[in-house]
CSV table of C-alpha atoms and ligand atoms in Angstrom, one decimal:
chain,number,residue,atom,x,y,z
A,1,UNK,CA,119.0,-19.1,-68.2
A,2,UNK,CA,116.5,-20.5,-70.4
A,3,UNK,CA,114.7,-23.3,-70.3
A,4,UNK,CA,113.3,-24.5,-73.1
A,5,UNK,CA,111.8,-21.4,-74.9
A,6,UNK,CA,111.2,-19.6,-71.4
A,7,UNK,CA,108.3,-22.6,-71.0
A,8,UNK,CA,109.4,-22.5,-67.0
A,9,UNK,CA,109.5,-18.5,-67.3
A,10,UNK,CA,105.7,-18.7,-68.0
A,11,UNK,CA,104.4,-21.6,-65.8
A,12,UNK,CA,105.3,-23.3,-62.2
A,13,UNK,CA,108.8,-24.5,-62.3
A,14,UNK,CA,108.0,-26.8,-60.0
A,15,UNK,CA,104.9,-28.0,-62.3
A,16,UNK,CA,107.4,-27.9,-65.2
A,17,UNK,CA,110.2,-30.3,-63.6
A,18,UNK,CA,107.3,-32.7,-62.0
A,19,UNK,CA,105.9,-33.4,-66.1
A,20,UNK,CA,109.6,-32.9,-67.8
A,21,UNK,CA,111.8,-35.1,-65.1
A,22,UNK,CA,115.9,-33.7,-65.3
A,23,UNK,CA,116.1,-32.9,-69.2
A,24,UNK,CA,119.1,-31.9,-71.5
A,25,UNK,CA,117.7,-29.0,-73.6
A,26,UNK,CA,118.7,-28.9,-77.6
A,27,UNK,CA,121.0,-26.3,-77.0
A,28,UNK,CA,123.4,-28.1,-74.3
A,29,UNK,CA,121.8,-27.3,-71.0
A,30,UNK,CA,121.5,-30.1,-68.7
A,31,UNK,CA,118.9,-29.3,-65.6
A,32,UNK,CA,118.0,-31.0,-62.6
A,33,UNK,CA,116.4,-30.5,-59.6
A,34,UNK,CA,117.4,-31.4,-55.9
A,35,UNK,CA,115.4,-30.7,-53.1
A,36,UNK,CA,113.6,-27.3,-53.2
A,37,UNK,CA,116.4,-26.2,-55.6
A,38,UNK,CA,116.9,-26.5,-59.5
A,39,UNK,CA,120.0,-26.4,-61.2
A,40,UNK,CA,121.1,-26.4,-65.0
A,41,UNK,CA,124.4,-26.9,-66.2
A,42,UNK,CA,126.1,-26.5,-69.9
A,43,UNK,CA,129.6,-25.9,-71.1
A,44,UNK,CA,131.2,-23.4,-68.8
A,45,UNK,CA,128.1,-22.1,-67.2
A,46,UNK,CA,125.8,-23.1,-64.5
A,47,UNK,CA,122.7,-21.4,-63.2
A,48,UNK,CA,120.7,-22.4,-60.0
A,49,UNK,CA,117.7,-21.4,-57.8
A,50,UNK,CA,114.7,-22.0,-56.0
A,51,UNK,CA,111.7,-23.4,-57.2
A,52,UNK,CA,109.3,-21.0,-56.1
A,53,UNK,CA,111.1,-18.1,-57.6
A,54,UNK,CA,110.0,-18.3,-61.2
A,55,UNK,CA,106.4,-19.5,-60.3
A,56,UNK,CA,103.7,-17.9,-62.3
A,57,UNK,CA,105.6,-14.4,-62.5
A,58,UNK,CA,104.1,-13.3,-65.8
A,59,UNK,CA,100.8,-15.0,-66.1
A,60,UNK,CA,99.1,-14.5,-69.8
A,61,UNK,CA,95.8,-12.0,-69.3
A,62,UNK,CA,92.7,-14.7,-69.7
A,63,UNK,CA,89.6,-13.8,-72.4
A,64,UNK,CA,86.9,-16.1,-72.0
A,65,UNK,CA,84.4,-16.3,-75.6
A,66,UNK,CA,80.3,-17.3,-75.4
A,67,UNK,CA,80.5,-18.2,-78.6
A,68,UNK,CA,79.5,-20.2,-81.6
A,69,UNK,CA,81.3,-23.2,-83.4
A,70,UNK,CA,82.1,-22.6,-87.0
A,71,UNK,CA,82.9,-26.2,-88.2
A,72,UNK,CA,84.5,-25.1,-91.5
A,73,UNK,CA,87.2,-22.6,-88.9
A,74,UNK,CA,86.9,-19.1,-90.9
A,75,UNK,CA,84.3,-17.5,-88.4
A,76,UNK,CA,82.7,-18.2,-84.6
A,77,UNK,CA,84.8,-19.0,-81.2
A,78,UNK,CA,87.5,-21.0,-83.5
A,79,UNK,CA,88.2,-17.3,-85.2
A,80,UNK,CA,87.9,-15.9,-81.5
A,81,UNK,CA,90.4,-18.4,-80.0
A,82,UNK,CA,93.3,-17.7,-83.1
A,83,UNK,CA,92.8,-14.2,-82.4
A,84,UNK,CA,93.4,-14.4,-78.5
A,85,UNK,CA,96.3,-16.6,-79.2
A,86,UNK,CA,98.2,-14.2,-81.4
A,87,UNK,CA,97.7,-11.5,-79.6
A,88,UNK,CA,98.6,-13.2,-76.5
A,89,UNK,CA,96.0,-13.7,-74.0
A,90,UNK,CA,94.8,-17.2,-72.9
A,91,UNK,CA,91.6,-17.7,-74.7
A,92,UNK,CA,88.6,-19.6,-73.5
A,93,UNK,CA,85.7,-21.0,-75.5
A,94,UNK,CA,82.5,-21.5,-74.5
A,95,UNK,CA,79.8,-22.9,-77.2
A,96,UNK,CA,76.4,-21.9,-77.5
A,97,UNK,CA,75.4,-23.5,-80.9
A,98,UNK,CA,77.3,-25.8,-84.1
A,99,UNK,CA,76.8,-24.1,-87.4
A,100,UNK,CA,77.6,-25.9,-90.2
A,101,UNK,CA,77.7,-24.4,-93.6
A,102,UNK,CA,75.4,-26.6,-95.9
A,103,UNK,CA,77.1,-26.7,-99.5
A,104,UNK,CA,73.9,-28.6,-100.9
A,105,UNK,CA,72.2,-25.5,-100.1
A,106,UNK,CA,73.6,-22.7,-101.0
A,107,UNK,CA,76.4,-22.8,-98.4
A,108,UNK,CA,73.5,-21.4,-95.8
A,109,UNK,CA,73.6,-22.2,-92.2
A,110,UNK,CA,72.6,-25.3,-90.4
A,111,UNK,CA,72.4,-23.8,-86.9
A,112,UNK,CA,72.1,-27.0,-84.1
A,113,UNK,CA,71.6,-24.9,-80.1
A,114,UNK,CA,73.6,-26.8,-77.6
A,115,UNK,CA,71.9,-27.7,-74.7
A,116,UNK,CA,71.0,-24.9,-72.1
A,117,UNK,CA,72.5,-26.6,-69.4
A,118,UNK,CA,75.1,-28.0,-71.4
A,119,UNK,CA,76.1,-23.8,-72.1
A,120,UNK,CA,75.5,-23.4,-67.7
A,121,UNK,CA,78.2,-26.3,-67.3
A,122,UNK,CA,80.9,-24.5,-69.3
A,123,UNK,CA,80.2,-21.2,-67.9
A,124,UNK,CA,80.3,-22.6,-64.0
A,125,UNK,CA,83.6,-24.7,-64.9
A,126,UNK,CA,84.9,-21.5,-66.1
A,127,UNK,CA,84.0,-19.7,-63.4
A,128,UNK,CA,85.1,-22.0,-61.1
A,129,UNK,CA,88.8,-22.2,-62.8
A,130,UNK,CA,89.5,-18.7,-63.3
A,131,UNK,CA,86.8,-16.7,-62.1
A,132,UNK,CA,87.4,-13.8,-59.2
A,133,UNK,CA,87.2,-16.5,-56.0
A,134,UNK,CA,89.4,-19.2,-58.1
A,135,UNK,CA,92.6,-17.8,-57.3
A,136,UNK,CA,94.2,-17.8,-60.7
A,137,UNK,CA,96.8,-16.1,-60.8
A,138,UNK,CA,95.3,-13.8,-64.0
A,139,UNK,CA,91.7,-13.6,-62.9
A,140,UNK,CA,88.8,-13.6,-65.8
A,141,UNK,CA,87.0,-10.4,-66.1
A,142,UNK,CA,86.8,-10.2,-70.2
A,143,UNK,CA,84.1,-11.5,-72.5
A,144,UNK,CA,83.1,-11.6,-75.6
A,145,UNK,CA,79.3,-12.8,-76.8
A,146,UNK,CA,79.3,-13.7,-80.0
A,147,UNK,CA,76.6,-15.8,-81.8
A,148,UNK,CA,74.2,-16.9,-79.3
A,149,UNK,CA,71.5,-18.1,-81.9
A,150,UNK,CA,68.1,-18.3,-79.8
A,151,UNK,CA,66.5,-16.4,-76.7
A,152,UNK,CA,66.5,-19.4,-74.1
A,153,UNK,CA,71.0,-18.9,-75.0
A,154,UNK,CA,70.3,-15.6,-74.3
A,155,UNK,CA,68.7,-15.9,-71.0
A,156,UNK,CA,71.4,-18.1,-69.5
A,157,UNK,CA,74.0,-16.1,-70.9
A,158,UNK,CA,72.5,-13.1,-69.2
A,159,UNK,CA,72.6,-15.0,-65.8
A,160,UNK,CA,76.2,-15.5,-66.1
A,161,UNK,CA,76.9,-12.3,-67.0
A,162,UNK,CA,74.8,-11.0,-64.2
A,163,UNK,CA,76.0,-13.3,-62.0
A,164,UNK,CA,79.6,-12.8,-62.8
A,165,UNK,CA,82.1,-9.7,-62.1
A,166,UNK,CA,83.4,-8.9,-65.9
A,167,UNK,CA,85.2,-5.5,-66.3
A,168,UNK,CA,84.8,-6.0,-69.9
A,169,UNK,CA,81.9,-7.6,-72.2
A,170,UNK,CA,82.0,-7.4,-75.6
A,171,UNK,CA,79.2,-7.7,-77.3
A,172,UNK,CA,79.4,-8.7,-81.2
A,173,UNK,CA,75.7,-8.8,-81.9
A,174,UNK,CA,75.8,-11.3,-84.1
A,175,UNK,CA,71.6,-11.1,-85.4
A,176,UNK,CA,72.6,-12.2,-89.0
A,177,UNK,CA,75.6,-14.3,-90.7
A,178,UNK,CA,77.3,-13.5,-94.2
A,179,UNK,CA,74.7,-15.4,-96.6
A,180,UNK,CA,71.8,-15.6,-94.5
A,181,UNK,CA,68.7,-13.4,-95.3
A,182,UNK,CA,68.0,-10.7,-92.8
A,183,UNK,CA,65.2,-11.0,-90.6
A,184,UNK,CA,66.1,-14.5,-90.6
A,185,UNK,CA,66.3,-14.1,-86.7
A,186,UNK,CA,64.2,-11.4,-85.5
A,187,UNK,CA,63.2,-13.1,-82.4
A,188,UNK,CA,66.6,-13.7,-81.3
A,189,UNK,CA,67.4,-9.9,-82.2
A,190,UNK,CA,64.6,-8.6,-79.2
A,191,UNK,CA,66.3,-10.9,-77.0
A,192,UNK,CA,69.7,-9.6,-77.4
A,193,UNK,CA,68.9,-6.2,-77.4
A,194,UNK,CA,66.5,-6.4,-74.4
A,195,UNK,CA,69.1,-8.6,-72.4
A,196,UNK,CA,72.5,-8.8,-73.7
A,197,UNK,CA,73.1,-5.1,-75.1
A,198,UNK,CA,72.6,-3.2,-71.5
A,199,UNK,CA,75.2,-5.3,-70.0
A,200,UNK,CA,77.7,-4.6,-72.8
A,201,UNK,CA,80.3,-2.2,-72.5
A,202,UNK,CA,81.7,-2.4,-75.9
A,203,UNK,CA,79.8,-3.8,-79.0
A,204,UNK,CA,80.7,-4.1,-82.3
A,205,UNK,CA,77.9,-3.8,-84.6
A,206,UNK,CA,78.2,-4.6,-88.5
A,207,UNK,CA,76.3,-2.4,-91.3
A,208,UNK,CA,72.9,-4.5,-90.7
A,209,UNK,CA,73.4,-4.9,-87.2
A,210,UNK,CA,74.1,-0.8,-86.6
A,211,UNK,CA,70.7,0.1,-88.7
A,212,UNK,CA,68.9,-2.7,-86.4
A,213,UNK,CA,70.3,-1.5,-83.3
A,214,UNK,CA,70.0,1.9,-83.9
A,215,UNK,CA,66.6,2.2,-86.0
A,216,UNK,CA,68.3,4.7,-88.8
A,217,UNK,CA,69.3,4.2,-92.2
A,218,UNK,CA,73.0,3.8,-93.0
A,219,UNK,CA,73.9,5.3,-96.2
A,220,UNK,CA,77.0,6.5,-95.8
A,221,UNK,CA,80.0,7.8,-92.8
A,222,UNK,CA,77.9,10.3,-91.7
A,223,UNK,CA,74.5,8.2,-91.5
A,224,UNK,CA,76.9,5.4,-89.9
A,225,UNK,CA,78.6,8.2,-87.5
A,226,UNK,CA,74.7,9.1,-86.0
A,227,UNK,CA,74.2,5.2,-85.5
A,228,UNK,CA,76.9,4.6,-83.5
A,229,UNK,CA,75.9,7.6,-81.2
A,230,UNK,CA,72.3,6.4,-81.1
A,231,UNK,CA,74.1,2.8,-79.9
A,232,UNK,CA,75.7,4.6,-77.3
A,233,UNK,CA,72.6,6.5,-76.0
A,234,UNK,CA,70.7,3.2,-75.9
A,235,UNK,CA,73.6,1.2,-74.7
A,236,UNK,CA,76.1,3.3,-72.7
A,237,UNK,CA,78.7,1.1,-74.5
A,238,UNK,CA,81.5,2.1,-76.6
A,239,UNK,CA,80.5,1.5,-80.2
A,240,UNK,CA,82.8,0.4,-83.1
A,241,UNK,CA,80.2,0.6,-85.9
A,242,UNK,CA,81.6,-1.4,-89.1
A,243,UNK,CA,81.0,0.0,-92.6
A,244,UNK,CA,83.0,-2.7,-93.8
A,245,UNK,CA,82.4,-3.1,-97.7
A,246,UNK,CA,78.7,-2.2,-97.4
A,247,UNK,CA,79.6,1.5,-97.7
A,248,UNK,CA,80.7,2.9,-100.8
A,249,UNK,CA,84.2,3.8,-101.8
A,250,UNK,CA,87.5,2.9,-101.3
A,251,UNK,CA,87.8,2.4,-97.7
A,252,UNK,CA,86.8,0.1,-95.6
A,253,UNK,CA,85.4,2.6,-92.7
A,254,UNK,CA,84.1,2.2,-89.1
A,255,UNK,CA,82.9,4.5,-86.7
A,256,UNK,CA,84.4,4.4,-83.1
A,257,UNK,CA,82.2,6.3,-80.2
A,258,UNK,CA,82.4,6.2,-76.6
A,259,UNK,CA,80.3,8.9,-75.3
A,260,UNK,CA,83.6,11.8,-75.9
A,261,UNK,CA,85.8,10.6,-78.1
A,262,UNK,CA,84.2,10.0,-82.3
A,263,UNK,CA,87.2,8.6,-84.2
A,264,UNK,CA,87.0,7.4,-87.7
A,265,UNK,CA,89.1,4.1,-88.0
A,266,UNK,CA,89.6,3.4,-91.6
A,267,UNK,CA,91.7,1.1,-94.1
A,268,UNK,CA,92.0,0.3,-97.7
A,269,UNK,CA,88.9,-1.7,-98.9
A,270,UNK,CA,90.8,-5.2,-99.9
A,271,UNK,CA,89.1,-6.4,-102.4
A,272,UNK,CA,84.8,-5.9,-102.3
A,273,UNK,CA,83.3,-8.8,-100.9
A,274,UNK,CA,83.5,-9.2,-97.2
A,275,UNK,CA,85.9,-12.4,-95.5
A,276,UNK,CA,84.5,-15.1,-92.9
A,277,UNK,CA,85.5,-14.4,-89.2
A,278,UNK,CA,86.1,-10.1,-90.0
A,279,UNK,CA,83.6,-9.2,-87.6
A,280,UNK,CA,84.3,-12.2,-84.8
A,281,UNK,CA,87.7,-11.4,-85.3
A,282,UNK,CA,87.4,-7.5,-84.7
A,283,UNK,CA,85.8,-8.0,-81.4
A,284,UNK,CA,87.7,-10.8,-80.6
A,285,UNK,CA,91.2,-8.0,-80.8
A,286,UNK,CA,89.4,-5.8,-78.7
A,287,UNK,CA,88.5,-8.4,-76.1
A,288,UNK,CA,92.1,-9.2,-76.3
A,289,UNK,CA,93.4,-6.0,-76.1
A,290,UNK,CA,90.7,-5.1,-73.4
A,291,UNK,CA,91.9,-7.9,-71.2
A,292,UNK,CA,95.7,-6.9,-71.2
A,293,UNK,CA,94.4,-3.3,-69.9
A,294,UNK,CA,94.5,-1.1,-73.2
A,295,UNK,CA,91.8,1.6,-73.5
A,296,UNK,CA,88.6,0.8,-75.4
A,297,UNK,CA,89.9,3.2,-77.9
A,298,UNK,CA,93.6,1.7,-78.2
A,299,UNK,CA,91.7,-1.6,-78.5
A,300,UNK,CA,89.9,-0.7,-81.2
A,301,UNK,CA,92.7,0.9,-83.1
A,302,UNK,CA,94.5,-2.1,-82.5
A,303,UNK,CA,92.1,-4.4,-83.6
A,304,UNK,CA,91.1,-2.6,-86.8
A,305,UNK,CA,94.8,-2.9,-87.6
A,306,UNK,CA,94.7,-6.7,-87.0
A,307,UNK,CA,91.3,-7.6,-89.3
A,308,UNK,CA,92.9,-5.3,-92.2
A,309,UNK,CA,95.9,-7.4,-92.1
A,310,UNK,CA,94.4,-10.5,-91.6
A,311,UNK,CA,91.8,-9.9,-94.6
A,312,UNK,CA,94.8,-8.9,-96.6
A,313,UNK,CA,96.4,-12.8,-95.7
A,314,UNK,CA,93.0,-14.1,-96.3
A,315,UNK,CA,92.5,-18.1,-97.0
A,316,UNK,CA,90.9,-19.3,-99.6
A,317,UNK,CA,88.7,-22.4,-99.9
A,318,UNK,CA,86.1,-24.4,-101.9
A,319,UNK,CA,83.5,-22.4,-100.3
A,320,UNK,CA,82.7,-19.3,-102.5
A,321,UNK,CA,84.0,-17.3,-99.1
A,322,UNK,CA,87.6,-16.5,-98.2
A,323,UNK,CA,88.3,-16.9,-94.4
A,324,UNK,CA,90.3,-13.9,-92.4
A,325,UNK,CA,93.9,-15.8,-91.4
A,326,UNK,CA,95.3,-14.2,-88.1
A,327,UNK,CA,98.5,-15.6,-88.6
A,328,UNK,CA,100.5,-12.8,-90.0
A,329,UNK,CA,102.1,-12.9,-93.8
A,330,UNK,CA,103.4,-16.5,-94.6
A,331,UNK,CA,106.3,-15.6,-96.9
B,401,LIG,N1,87.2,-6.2,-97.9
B,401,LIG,C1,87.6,-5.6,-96.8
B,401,LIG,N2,88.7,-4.9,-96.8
B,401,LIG,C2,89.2,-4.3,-95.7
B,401,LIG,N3,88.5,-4.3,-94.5
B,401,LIG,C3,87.3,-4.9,-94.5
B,401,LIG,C4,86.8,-5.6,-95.6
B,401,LIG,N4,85.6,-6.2,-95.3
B,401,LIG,C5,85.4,-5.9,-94.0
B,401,LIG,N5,86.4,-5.1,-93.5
B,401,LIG,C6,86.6,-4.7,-92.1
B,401,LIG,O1,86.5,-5.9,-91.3
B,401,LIG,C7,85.8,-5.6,-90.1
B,401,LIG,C8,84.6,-6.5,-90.0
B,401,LIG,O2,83.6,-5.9,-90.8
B,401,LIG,P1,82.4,-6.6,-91.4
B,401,LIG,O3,82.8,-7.7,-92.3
B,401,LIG,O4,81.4,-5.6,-91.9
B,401,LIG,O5,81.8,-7.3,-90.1
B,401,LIG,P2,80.8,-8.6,-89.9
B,401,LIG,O6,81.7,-9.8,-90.1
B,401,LIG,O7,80.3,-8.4,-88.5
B,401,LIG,O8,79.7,-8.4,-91.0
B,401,LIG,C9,85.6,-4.1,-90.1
B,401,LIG,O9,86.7,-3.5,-89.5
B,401,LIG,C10,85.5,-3.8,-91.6
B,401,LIG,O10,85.7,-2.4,-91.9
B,402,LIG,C1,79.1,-19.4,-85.2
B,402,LIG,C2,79.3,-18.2,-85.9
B,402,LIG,N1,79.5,-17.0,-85.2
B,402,LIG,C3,79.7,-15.8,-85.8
B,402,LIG,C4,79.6,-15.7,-87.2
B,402,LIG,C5,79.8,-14.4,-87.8
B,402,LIG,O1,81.0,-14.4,-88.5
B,402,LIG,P1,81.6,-13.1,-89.2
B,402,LIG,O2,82.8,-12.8,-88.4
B,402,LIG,O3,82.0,-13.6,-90.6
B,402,LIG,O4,80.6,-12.0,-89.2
B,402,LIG,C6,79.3,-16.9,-88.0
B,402,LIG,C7,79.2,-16.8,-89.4
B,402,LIG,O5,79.2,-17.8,-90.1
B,402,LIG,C8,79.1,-18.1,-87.3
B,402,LIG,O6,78.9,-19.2,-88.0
């Protein structure tokens, strides 16, 4: 049977017939419910059963992002939440800071922190909804940080984190954002690697952020190859290192390391100039992929095929920067 494009399949039927009443679906179906039972009816069949049977069965896996907003959508938790969505998991986002692009100036950041205990409210709700005591039926235990933007974010983050029981925290260490100078945030940058990185257990550092991280020059796969190691010995972390476009030639190449396995993901540079939301949306696939039990590597290999695709359907805009589309190919 199905009920209105297997809706009941994936939530309480008993939730579904208290909001939708007895319905006729498009196709014919007529159901209704009596007593503990539910029946639906269309020309020459008829299906019944109980209302407990069906009740969360096949609960979507739950990724919760500590993230910023990106008001224009290319980049931040709105580029995390599109990617959890298409990949299927039930995405959460939790906002540590409002950027808004200025296009007076340059298109460079306004950055506005949200209150501290304004970020400890949405953690504890979360927690509280589908954290390990909540009984959810999928329980929580996958995170991604990206942008948290000061070090008084940083210290409540690392409370929740420490506090909390996640399997999986990906770390994009977001220190600098396409446009801005580097060293615009140097401060922040002790902070997360003092704090945030030894909790990570998967980070996803950018061409900057991998030289910052790892105190080497990146010149080139090899130079980016000894990085990601160096991220690991500091870290203990799997490390997808991103080379993006800020490496010579004619792929766009990252460096994946875990401690045993070194894999080279790579992928035809599309175009030269890099696209809002690559690097959120990276580690927002492996956080994905994470939380629906794939390796760190298959996560990785997964989600290097889901930017390259995504950069390839890029939208463009009236900002000089084209925004990463996770939507597939619109023919
Ligand atoms: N023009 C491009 N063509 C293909 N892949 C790209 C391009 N730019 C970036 N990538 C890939 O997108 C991902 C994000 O990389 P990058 O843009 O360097 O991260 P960040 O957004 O953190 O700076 C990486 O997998 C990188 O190799
Ligand atoms: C809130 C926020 N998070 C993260 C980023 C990093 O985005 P990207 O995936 O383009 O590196 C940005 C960049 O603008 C941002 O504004």
């Amino acid at each position: 049977m199905v009920v209105e494009g297997n809706y009941a399949a994936r939530h309480n039927l008993r939730d579904f017939f208290a909001r939708k009443g007895n319905f006729s679906a498009p196709n014919g179906t007529f159901c209704a419910t009596s007593g503990t039972g539910w029946t639906c009816q269309s020309a020459g069949s008829r299906a019944t059963g109980k209302m407990d049977t069906m009740t969360s069965a096949v609960a979507p896996a739950i990724a919760l992002t500590i993230a910023g907003s990106e008001a224009t959508g290319g980049a931040g938790a709105q580029a995390d939440l599109k990617t959890f969505q298409e990949l299927g998991v039930f995405g959460i986002a939790n906002l540590t800071c409002i950027v808004s692009f200025n296009p007076k100036d340059n298109w460079n950041h306004r950055f506005v922190p949200v209150d501290q205990q304004v970020i400890a409210d949405q953690l504890e709700a979360t927690t509280a909804a589908y954290g390990a005591a909540s009984g959810a039926p999928s329980v929580l235990d996958t995170v991604k940080i990206g942008m948290l933007g000061s070090p008084a974010t940083i210290s409540t983050v690392e409370k929740a984190l420490t506090d909390g029981s996640f399997k999986h925290v990906v770390l994009d260490p977001v220190l600098i954002c396409k446009g801005q100078e580097p060293g615009h945030a140097l401060d922040t940058d002790q902070a997360l690697k003092a704090q945030i990185l030894p909790l990570a257990t998967f980070v996803t550092p950018n061409h900057f952020e991998a030289e910052s991280l790892s105190g080497l020059t990146i010149t080139d796969e090899e130079s980016l190859k000894a990085a990601a190691i160096r991220i690991h010995e500091i870290s203990g972390a799997a490390v997808l290192a991103k080379g993006g476009v800020r490496l010579e030639g004619p792929d766009a190449v990252d460096v994946y390391y875990d401690g045993g396995t070194l894999e080279v993901l790579r992928a035809p540079k599309v175009g030269e100039v890099a696209v809002s939301g690559a690097g959120c949306s990276l580690a927002a696939a492996v956080t994905a992929e994470l939380a629906k039990g794939a390796t760190p590597l298959e996560a990785a290999r997964t989600a290097k095929a889901f930017v390259t695709a995504g950069i390839k359907n890029r939208v463009s805009s009236g900002a000089p920067f084209d925004a990463l589309w996770q939507g597939g190919a619109l023919s």
